[in-house]
CSV table of C-alpha atoms (C1' of nucleotides) in Angstrom, one decimal:
chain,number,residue,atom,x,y,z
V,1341,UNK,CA,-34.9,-37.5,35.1
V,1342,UNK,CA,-36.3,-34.3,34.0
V,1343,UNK,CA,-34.8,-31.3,36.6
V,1344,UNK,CA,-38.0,-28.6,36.9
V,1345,UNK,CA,-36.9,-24.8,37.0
V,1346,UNK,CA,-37.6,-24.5,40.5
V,1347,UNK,CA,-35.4,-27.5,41.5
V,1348,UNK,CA,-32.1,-25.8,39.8
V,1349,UNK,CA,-29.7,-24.3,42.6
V,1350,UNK,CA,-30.0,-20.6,42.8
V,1351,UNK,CA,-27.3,-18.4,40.9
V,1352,UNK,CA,-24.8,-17.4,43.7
V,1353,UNK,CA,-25.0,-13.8,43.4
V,1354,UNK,CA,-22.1,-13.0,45.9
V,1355,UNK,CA,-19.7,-11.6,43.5
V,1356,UNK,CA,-21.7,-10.2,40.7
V,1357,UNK,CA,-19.7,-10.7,37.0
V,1358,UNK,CA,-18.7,-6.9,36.7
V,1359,UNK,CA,-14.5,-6.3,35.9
V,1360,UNK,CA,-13.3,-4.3,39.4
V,1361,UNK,CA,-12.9,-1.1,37.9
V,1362,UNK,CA,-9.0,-0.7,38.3
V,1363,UNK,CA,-7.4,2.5,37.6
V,1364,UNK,CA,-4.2,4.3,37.7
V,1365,UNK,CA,-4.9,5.7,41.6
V,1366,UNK,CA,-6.3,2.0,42.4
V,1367,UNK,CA,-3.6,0.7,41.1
V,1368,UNK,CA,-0.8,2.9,42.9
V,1369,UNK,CA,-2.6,3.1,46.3
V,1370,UNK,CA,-0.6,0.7,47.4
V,1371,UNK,CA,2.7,2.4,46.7
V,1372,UNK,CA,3.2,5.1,49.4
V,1373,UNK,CA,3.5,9.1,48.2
V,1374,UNK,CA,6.6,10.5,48.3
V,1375,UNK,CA,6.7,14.0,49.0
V,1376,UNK,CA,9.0,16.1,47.4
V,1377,UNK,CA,10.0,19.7,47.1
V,1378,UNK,CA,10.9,21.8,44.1
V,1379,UNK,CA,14.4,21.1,42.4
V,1380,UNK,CA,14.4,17.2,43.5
V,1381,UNK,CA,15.6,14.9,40.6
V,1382,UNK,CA,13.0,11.7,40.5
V,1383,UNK,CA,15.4,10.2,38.3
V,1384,UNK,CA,18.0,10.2,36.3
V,1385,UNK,CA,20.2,8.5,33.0
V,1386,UNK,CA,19.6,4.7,33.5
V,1387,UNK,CA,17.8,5.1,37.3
V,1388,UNK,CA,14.6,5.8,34.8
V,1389,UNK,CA,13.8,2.6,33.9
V,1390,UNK,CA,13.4,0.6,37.1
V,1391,UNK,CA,10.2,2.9,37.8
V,1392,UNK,CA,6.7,3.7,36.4
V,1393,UNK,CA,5.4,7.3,38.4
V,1394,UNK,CA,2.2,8.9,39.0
V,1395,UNK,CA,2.3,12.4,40.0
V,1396,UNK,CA,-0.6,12.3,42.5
V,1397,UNK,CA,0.6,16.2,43.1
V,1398,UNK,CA,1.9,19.3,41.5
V,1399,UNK,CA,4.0,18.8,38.9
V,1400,UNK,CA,7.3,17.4,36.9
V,1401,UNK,CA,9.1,17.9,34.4
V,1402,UNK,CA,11.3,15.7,31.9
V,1403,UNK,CA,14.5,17.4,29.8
V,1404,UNK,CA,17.9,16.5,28.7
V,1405,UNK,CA,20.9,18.3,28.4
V,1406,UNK,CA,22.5,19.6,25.1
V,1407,UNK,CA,25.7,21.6,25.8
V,1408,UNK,CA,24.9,22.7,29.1
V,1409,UNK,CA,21.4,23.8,28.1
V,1410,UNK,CA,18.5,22.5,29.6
V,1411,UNK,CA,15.7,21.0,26.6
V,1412,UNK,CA,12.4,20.3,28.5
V,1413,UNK,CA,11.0,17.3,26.5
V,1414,UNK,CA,7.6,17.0,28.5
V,1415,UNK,CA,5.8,17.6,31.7
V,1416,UNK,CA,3.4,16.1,33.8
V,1417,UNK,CA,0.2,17.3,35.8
V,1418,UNK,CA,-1.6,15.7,38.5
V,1419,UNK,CA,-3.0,12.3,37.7
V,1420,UNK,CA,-0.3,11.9,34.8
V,1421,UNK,CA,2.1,8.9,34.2
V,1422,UNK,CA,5.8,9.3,33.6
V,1423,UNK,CA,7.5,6.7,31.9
V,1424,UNK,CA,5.3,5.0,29.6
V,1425,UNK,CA,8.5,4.3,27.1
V,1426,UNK,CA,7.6,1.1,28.8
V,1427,UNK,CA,6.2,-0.2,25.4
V,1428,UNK,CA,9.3,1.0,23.3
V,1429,UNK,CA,12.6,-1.0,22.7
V,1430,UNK,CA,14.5,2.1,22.1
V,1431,UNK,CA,15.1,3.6,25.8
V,1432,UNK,CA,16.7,6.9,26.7
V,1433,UNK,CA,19.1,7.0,28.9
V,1434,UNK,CA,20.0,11.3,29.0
V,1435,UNK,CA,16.7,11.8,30.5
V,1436,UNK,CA,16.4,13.7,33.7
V,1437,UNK,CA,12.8,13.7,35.9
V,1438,UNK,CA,12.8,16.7,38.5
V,1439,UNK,CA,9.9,18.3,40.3
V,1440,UNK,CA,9.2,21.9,39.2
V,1441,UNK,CA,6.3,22.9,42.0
V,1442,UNK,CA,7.4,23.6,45.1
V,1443,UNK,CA,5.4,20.6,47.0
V,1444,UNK,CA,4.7,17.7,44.7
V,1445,UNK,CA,4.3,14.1,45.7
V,1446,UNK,CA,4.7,11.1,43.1
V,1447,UNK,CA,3.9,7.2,43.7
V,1448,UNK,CA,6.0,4.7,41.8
V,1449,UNK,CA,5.9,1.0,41.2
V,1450,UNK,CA,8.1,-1.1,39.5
V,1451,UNK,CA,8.1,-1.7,35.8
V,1452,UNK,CA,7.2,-5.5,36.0
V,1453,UNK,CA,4.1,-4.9,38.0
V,1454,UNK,CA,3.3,-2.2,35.9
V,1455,UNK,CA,3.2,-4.6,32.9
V,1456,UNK,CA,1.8,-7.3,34.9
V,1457,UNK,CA,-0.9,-4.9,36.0
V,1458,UNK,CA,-1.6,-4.0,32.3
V,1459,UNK,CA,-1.8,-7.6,31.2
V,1460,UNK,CA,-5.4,-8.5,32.5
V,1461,UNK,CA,-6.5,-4.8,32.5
V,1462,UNK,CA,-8.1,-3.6,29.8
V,1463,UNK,CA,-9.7,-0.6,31.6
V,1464,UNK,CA,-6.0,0.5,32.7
V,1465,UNK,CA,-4.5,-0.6,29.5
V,1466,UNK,CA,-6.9,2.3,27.8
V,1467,UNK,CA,-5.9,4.7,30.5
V,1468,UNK,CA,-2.1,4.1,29.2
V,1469,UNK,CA,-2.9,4.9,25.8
V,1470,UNK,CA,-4.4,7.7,27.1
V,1471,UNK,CA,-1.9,9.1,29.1
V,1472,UNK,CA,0.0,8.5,26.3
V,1473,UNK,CA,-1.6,10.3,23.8
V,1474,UNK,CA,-2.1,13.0,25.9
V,1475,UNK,CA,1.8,13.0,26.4
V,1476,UNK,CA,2.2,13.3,22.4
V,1477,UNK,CA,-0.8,15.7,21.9
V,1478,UNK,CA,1.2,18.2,24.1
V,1479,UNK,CA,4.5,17.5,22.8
V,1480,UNK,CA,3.3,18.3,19.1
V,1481,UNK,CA,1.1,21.4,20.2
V,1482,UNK,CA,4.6,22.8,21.6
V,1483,UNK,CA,6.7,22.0,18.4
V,1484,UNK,CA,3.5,23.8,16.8
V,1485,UNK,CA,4.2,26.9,18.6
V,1486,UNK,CA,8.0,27.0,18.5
V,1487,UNK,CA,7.9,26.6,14.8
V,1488,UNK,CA,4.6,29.1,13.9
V,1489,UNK,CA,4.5,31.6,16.7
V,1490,UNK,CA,7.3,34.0,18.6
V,1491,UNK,CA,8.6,34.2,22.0
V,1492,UNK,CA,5.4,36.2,23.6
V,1493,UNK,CA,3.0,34.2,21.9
V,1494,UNK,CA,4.4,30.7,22.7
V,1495,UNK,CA,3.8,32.1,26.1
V,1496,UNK,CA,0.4,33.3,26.0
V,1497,UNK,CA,-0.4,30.0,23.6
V,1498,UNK,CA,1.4,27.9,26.4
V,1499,UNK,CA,-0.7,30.0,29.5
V,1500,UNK,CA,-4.3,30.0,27.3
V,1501,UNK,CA,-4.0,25.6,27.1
V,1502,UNK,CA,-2.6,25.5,30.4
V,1503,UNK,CA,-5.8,27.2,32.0
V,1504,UNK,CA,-8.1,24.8,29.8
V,1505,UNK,CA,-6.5,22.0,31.2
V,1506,UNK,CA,-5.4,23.0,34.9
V,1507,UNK,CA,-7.4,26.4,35.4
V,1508,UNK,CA,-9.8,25.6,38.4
V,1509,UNK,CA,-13.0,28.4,37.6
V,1510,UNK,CA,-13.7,30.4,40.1
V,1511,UNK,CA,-16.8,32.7,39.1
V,1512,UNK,CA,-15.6,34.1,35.8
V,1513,UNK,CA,-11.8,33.9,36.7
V,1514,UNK,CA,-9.0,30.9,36.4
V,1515,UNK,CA,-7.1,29.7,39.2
V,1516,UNK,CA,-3.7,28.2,38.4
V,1517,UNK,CA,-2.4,26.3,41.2
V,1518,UNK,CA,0.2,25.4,41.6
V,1519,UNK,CA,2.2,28.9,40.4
V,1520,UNK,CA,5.0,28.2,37.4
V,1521,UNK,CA,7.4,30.1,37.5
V,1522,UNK,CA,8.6,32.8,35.0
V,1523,UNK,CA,11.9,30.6,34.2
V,1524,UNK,CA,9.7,27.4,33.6
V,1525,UNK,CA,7.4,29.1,31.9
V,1526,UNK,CA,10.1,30.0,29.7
V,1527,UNK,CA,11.3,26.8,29.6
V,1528,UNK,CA,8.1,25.1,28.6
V,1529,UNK,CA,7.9,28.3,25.7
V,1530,UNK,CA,11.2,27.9,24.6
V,1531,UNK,CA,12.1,31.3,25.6
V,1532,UNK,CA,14.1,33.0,28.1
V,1533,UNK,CA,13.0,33.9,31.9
V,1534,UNK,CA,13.1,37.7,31.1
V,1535,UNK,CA,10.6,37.1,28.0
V,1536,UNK,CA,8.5,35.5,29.7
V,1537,UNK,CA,8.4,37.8,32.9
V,1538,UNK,CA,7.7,41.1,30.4
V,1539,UNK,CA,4.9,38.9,28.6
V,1540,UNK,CA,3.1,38.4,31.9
V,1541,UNK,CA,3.8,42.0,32.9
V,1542,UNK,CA,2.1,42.8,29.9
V,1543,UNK,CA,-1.0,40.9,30.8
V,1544,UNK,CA,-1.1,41.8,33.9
V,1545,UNK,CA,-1.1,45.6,33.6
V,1546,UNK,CA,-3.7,44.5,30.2
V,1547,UNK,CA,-5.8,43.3,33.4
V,1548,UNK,CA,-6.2,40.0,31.6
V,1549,UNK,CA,-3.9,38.2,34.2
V,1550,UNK,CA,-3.2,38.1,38.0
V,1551,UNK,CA,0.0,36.5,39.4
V,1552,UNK,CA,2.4,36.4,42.6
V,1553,UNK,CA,4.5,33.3,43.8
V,1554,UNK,CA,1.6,31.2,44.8
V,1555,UNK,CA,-0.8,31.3,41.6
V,1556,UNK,CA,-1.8,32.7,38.9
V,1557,UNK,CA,-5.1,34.0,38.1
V,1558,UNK,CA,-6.8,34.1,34.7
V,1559,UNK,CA,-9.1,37.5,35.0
V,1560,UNK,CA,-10.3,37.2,31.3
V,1561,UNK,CA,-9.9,34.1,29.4
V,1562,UNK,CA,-12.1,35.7,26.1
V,1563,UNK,CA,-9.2,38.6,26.3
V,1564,UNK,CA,-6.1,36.4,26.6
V,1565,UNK,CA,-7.7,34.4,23.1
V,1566,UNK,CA,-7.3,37.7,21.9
V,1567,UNK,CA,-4.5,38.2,22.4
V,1568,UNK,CA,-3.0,34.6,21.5
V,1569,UNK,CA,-4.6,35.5,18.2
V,1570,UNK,CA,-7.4,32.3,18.0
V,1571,UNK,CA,-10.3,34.9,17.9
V,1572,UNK,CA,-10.4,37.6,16.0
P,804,DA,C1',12.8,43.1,13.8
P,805,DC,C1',13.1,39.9,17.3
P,806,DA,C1',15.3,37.8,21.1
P,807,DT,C1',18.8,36.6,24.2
P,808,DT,C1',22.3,37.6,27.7
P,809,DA,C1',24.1,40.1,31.4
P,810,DA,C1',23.7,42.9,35.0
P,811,DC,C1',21.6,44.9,39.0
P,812,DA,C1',18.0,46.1,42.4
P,813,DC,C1',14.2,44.5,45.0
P,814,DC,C1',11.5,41.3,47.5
P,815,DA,C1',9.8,37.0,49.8
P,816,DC,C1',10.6,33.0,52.3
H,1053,DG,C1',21.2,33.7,51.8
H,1054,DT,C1',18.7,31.8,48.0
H,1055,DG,C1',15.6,32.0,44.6
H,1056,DG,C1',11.9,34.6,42.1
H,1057,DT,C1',10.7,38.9,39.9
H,1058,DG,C1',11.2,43.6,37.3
H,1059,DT,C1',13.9,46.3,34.3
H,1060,DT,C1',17.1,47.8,30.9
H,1061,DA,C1',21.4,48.2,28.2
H,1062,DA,C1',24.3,45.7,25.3
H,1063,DT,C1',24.7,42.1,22.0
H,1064,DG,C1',23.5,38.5,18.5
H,1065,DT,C1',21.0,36.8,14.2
DNA sequence: ACATTAACACCAC
DNA sequence: GTGGTGTTAATGT
């Protein structure tokens, strides 16, 4: 009872064998957006663990507190994933998430979907290593910078890698949008507000730079690697 | 030398 | 009125 080729039922072709390409946005399009404006704590102290986010818009920032002073640990952009401690036993519990552009909007979904999710996921599983990663990469360039360079270079270091990564081109120029303010930027330098305001005075009347509450324009990227001191 | 803090004026929303 | 920006004098290390 020999079966001939032709006589074999027909491979059912309906769902073709290909892995549904799940990603971070698939994955948190089912979690509404929360819309938030600048100042608003995401979380805080033991709240932080109940959540994964995605920042879907503007951006966040992460810091404790040591004796009343503010100590940004980290940051997040658009398309970035806070909370990825997920994997480590030790958790923090001083850690405060608060939005830092004026409109940004987050998604969140709970922890043990987020690990569910991960578990047949490969795809996503390398996107959280790489969100991770990224999250270290910056974290060591920053302790790079506060332990080589001074105040107004941690700044220009900190605005040069920030239009790299967030600068939309337009013609020869950099769009940064949304703006950071001076005190953040400060923040994120490890320097104080003023510092940083007369370091962007500088490059502005240098003609490198272009700011005002709503963005900030990179004029002349070449120039502002002068500057930072990678070319010379 | 390098930075921070405090203080004040100005401006935008 | 609040918060961001611009500037400078005093102070700290």
């Amino acid at each position: 009872m020999t079966i001939g080729i032709q006589s074999e039922p027909a491979p059912i072709m309906v769902m073709p064998p290909v892995f549904k390409r799940t990603s971070l946005s698939t994955l948190f399009v089912q979690s509404p957006e929360i819309s938030l404006k600048k100042g608003k704590v995401i979380f805080s102290g033991h709240n932080g663990h109940q959540h994964v986010y995605l920042v879907t818009k503007g951006m966040v920032k992460l810091y404790s507190y040591h004796d009343g002073k503010e100590m940004m640990e980290d940051y997040f952009l658009k398309g970035e994933l806070i909370n990825c401690h997920i994997f480590s036993t030790n958790e923090r519990t001083d850690l405060v998430a608060e939005t830092m552009s004026q409109s940004t909007c987050i998604r969140k979904l709970p922890v043990q979907s987020f690990r569910q999710a991960i578990e047949h996921d490969p795809l996503l599983y390398k996107e959280i290593l790489t969100s991770i990663s990224n999250s270290l990469e910056r974290t060591q360039e920053r302790l790079r910078r506060l332990t080589l360079l001074d105040s107004r270079k941690r700044i220009i270091h900190f605005l040069l890698s920030h239009t790299k990564k967030a600068g939309r081109r337009v013609g020869y120029e950099f769009v940064i949008k949304p703006a950071i303010t001076h005190k953040e930027m400060g923040t994120i330098a490890g320097t104080s507000r003023q510092t940083a305001t007369t370091v962007l005075n500088e490059l502005r009347s240098k003609g490198i730079i272009h700011f005002n509450r709503s963005y900030i324009i990179v004029r002349n990227l070449e120039a502002l690697e002068a500057v930072a001191g990678i070319k010379s």
